[in-house]
Short mmCIF file of C-alpha atoms and ligand atoms in Angstrom, two decimals:
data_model
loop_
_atom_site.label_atom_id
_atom_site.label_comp_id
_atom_site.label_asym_id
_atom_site.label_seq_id
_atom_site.Cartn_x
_atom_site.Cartn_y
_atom_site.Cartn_z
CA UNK Z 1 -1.58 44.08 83.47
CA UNK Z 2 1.32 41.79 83.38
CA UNK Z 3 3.25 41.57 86.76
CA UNK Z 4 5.50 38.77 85.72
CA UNK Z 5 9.13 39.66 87.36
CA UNK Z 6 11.30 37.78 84.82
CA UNK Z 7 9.40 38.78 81.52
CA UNK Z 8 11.62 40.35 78.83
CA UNK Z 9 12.06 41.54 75.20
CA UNK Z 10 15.08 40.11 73.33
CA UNK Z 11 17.95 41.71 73.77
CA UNK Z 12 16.81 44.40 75.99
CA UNK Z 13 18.10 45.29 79.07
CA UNK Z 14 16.03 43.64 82.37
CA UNK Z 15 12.94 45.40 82.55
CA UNK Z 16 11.98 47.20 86.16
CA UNK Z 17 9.07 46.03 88.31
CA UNK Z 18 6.23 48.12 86.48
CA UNK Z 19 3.61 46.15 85.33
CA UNK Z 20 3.33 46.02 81.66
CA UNK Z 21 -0.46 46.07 80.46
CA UNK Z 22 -1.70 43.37 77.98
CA UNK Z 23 -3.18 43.78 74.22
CA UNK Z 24 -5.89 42.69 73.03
CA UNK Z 25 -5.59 39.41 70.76
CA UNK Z 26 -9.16 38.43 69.64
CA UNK Z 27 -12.30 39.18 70.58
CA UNK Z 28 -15.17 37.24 69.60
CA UNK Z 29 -18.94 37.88 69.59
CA UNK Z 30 -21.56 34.85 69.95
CA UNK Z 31 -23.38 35.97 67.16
CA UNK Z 32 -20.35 36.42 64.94
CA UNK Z 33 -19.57 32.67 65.57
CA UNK Z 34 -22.04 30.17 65.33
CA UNK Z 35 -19.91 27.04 65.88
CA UNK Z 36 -18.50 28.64 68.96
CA UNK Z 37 -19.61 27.22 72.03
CA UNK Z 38 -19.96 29.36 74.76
CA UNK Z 39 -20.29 29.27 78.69
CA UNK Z 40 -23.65 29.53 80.22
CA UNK Z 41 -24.92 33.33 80.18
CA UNK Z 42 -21.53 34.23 77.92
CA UNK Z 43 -21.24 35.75 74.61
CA UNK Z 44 -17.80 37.25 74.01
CA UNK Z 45 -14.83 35.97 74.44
CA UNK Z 46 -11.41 37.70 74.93
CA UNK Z 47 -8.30 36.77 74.70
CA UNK Z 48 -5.25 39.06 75.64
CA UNK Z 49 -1.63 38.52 76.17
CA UNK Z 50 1.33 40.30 78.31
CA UNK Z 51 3.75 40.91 74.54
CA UNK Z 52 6.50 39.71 76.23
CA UNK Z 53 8.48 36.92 76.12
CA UNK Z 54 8.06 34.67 79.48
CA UNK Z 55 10.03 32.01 80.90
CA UNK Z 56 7.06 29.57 81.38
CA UNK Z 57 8.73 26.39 79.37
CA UNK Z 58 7.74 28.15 75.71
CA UNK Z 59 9.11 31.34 76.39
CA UNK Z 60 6.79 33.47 74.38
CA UNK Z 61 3.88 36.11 75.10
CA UNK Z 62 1.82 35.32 78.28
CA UNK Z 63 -1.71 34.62 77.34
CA UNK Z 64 -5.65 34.96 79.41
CA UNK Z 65 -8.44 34.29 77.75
CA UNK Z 66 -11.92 35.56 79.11
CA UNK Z 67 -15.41 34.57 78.38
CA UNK Z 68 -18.20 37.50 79.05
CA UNK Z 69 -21.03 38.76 79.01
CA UNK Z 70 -21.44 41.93 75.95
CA UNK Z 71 -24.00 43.80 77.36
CA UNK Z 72 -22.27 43.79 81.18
CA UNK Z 73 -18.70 44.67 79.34
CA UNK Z 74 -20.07 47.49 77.64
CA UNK Z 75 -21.89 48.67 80.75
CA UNK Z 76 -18.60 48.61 82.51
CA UNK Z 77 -16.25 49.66 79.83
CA UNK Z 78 -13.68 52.02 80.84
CA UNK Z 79 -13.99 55.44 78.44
CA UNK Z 80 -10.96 56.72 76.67
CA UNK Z 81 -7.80 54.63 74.57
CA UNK Z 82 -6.67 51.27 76.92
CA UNK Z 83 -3.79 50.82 78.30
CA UNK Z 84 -0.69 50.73 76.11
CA UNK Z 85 2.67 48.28 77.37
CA UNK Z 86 5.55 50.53 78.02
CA UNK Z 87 7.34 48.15 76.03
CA UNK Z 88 6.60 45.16 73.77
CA UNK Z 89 8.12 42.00 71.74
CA UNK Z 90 6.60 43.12 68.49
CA UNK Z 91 6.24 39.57 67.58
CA UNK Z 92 3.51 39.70 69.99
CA UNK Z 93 2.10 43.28 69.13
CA UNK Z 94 -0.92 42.43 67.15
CA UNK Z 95 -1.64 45.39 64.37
CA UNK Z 96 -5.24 46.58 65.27
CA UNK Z 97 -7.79 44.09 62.54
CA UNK Z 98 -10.79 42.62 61.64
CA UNK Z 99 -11.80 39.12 61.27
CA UNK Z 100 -13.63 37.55 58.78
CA UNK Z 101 -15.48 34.54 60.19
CA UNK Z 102 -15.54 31.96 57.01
CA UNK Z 103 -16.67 28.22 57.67
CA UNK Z 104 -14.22 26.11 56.19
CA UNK Z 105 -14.05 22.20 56.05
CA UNK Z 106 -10.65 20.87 57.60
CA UNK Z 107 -8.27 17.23 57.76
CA UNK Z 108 -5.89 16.98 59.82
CA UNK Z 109 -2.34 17.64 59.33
CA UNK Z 110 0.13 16.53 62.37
CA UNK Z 111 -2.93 15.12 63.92
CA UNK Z 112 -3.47 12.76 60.89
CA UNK Z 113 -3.78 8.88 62.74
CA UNK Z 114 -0.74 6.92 63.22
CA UNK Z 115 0.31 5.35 59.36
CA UNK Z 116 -2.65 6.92 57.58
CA UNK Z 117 -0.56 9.31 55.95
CA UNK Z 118 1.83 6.65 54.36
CA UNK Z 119 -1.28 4.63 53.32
CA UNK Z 120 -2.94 7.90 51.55
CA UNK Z 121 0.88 9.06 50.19
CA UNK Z 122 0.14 8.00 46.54
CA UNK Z 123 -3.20 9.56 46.62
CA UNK Z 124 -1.59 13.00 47.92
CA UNK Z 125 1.37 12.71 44.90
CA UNK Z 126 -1.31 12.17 42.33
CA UNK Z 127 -3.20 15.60 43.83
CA UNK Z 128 0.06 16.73 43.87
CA UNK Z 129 0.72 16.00 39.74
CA UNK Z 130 -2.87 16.62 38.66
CA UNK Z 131 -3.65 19.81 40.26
CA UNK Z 132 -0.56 21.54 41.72
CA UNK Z 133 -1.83 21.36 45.34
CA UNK Z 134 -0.44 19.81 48.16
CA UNK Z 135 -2.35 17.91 50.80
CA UNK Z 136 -1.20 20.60 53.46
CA UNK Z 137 -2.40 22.78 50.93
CA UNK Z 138 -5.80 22.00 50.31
CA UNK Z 139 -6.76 20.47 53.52
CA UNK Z 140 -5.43 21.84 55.96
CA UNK Z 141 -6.34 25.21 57.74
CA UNK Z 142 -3.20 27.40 58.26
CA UNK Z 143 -4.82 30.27 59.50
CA UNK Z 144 -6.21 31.96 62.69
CA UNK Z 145 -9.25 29.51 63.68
CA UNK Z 146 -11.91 28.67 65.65
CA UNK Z 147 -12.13 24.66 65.88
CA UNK Z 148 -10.64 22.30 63.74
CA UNK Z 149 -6.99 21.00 64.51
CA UNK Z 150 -4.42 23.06 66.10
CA UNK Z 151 -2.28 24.70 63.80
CA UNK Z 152 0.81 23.20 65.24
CA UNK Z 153 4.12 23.97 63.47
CA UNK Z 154 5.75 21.36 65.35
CA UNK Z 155 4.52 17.72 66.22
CA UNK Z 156 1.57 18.18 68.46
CA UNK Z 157 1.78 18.37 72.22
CA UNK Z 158 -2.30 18.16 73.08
CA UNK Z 159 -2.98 19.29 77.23
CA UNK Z 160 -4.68 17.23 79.74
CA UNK Z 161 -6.78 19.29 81.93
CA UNK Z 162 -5.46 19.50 85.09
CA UNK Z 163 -9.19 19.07 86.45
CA UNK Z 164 -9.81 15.84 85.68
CA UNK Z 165 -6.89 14.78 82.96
CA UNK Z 166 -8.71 14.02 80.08
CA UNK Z 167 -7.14 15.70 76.55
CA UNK Z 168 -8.43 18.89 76.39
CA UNK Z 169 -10.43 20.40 73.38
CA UNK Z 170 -8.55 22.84 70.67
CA UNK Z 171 -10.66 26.21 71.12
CA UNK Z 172 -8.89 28.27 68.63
CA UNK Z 173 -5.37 28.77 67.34
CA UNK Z 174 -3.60 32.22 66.32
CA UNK Z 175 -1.12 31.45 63.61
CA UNK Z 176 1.55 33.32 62.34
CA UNK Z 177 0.81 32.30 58.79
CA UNK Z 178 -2.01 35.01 58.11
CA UNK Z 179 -2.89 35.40 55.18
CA UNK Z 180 -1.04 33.89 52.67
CA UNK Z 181 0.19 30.86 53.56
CA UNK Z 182 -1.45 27.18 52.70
CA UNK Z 183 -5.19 27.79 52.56
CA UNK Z 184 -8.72 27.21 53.88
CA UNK Z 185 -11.89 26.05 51.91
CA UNK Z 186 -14.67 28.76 52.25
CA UNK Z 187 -18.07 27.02 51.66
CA UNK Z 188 -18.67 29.53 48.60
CA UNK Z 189 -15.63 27.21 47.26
CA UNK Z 190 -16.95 24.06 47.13
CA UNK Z 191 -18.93 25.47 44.47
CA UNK Z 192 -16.61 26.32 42.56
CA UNK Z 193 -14.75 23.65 42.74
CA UNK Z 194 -17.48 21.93 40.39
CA UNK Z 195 -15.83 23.66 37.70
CA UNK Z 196 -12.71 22.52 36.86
CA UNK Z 197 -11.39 24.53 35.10
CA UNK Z 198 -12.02 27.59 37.35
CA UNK Z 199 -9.17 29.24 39.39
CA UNK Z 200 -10.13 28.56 42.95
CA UNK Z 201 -10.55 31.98 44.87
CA UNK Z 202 -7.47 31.64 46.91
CA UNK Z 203 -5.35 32.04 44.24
CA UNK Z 204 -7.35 34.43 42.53
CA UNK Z 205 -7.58 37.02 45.30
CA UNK Z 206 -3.85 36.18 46.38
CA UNK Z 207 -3.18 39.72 45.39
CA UNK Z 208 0.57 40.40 47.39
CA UNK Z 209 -0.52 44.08 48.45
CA UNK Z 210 -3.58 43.42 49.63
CA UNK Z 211 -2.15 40.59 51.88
CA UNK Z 212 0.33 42.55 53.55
CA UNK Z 213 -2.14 44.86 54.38
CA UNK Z 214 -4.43 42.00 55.71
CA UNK Z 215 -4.34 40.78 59.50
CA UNK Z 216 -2.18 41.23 62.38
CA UNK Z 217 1.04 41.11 61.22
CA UNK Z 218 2.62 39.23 63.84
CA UNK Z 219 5.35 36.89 63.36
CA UNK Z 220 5.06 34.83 66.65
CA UNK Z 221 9.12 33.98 66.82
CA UNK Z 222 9.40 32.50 63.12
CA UNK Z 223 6.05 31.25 61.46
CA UNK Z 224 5.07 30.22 65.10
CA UNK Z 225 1.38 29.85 67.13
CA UNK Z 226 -0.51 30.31 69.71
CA UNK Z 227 -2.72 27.62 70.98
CA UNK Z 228 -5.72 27.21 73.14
CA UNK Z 229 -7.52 24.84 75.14
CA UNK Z 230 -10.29 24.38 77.11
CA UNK Z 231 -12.45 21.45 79.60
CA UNK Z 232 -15.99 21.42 78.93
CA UNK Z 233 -16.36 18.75 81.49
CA UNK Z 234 -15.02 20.78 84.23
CA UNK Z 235 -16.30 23.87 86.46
CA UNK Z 236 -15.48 27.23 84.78
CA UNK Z 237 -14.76 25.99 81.35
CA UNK Z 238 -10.49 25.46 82.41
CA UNK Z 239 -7.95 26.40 79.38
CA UNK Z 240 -4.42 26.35 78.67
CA UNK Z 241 -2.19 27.03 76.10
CA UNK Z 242 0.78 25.71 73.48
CA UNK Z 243 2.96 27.80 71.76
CA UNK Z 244 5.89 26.67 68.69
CA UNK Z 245 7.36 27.91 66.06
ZN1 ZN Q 1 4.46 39.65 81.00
ZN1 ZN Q 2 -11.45 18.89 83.01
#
């Protein structure tokens, strides 16, 4: 539950002192994700947010992430529907989904180093005129992900942990531009990739019905996402988060 006194929806009247309970974001299983680390003697992680907007300096949804153990959750799950929020932001109200864990190869976008980007600029206009594709396109990950770079909308703004102030890693990112926007490169594409003149599989299966119908719908202010962070170096594996849009 969310206790926050200033928390609010848009253009709603103040809300009263009732708690408002949290929805689940993502949950992840161990086994789901190989290239997840987890905490000693966890397997699950959790990640659930107050969907309202809060005055913390990115006014947005309010965010805790978890890391578990399955077999102890389940013992001690509560029977019955959870808790619903009396009221929500539905930019924040995630529609109940699946995910679809898909190893993808990744560059980076904002994160590219310092003048690299002008250097490779012809290469990306001749990608550009030969195949259609943009650079942010092709190799860069847009979507919900574990790993990789954060999918910042806006120039990044990496976290030092407060523990001990070195930059902290990118965990995972939940991006507003599910499932249609830019792309990611499933292994299973590489192959086809060998044939050129094959339609990769991301255009092929960009079907708009199924699409809408895919994910969890969330717009995250406009196009926006959230962020998160963790210390591997410190005691209790530390986190934080960035939200933009
Ligand atoms: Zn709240
Ligand atoms: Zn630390």
């Amino acid at each position: 539950m969310c206790a926050e006194p200033d928390h609010y929806k848009p253009l709603d009247p103040p809300l009263g002192p009732e708690p408002v309970a949290m929805v689940p974001v993502v949950q992840l299983y161990a086994r789901d994700v190989p290239g997840l680390v987890f905490p000693a003697s966890t397997d699950l992680l959790q990640i659930l947010w107050c969907p309202l907007v809060h005055e913390d300096g990115r006014y947005a949804a309010n965010p805790r992430l978890h890391w578990r153990n399955a077999a102890l959750t389940a013992a001690g799950a509560m029977a019955g529907e959870p808790p619903c929020p009396h009221t929500a932001d539905e930019d924040y109200l995630p529609r109940p989904c699946t995910v679809s864990p898909t190893p993808a190869v990744e560059y980076p976008n904002w994160d590219l180093p310092e003048g690299l980007s002008e250097l490779l600029d012809q290469r990306f206009e001749d990608l550009k005129k030969e195949k259609g594709y943009d650079y942010f396109e092709v190799a860069t990950t847009q979507q919900s992900k574990v790993g990789g770079y954060p999918g910042w909308t806006q120039p990044p703004d990496w976290p030092d942990c407060a523990g001990c102030g070195t930059r902290m890693e990118h965990l995972l990112s939940v991006t507003a531009t599910e499932p249609g926007m830019g792309r990611w490169l499933p292994l299973n594409d590489w192959a086809s990739g060998q044939d050129e003149t094959a339609t990769p599989c991301w255009m092929a299966e960009a079907d708009p019905a199924a699409l809408d119908a895919f994910g969890h719908d969330m717009a995250l202010g406009d196009l926006g996402g959230m962020y998160f962070f963790v210390c591997r170096g410190c005691p209790d594996t530390p986190y934080t988060h960035r939200y933009d849009c």
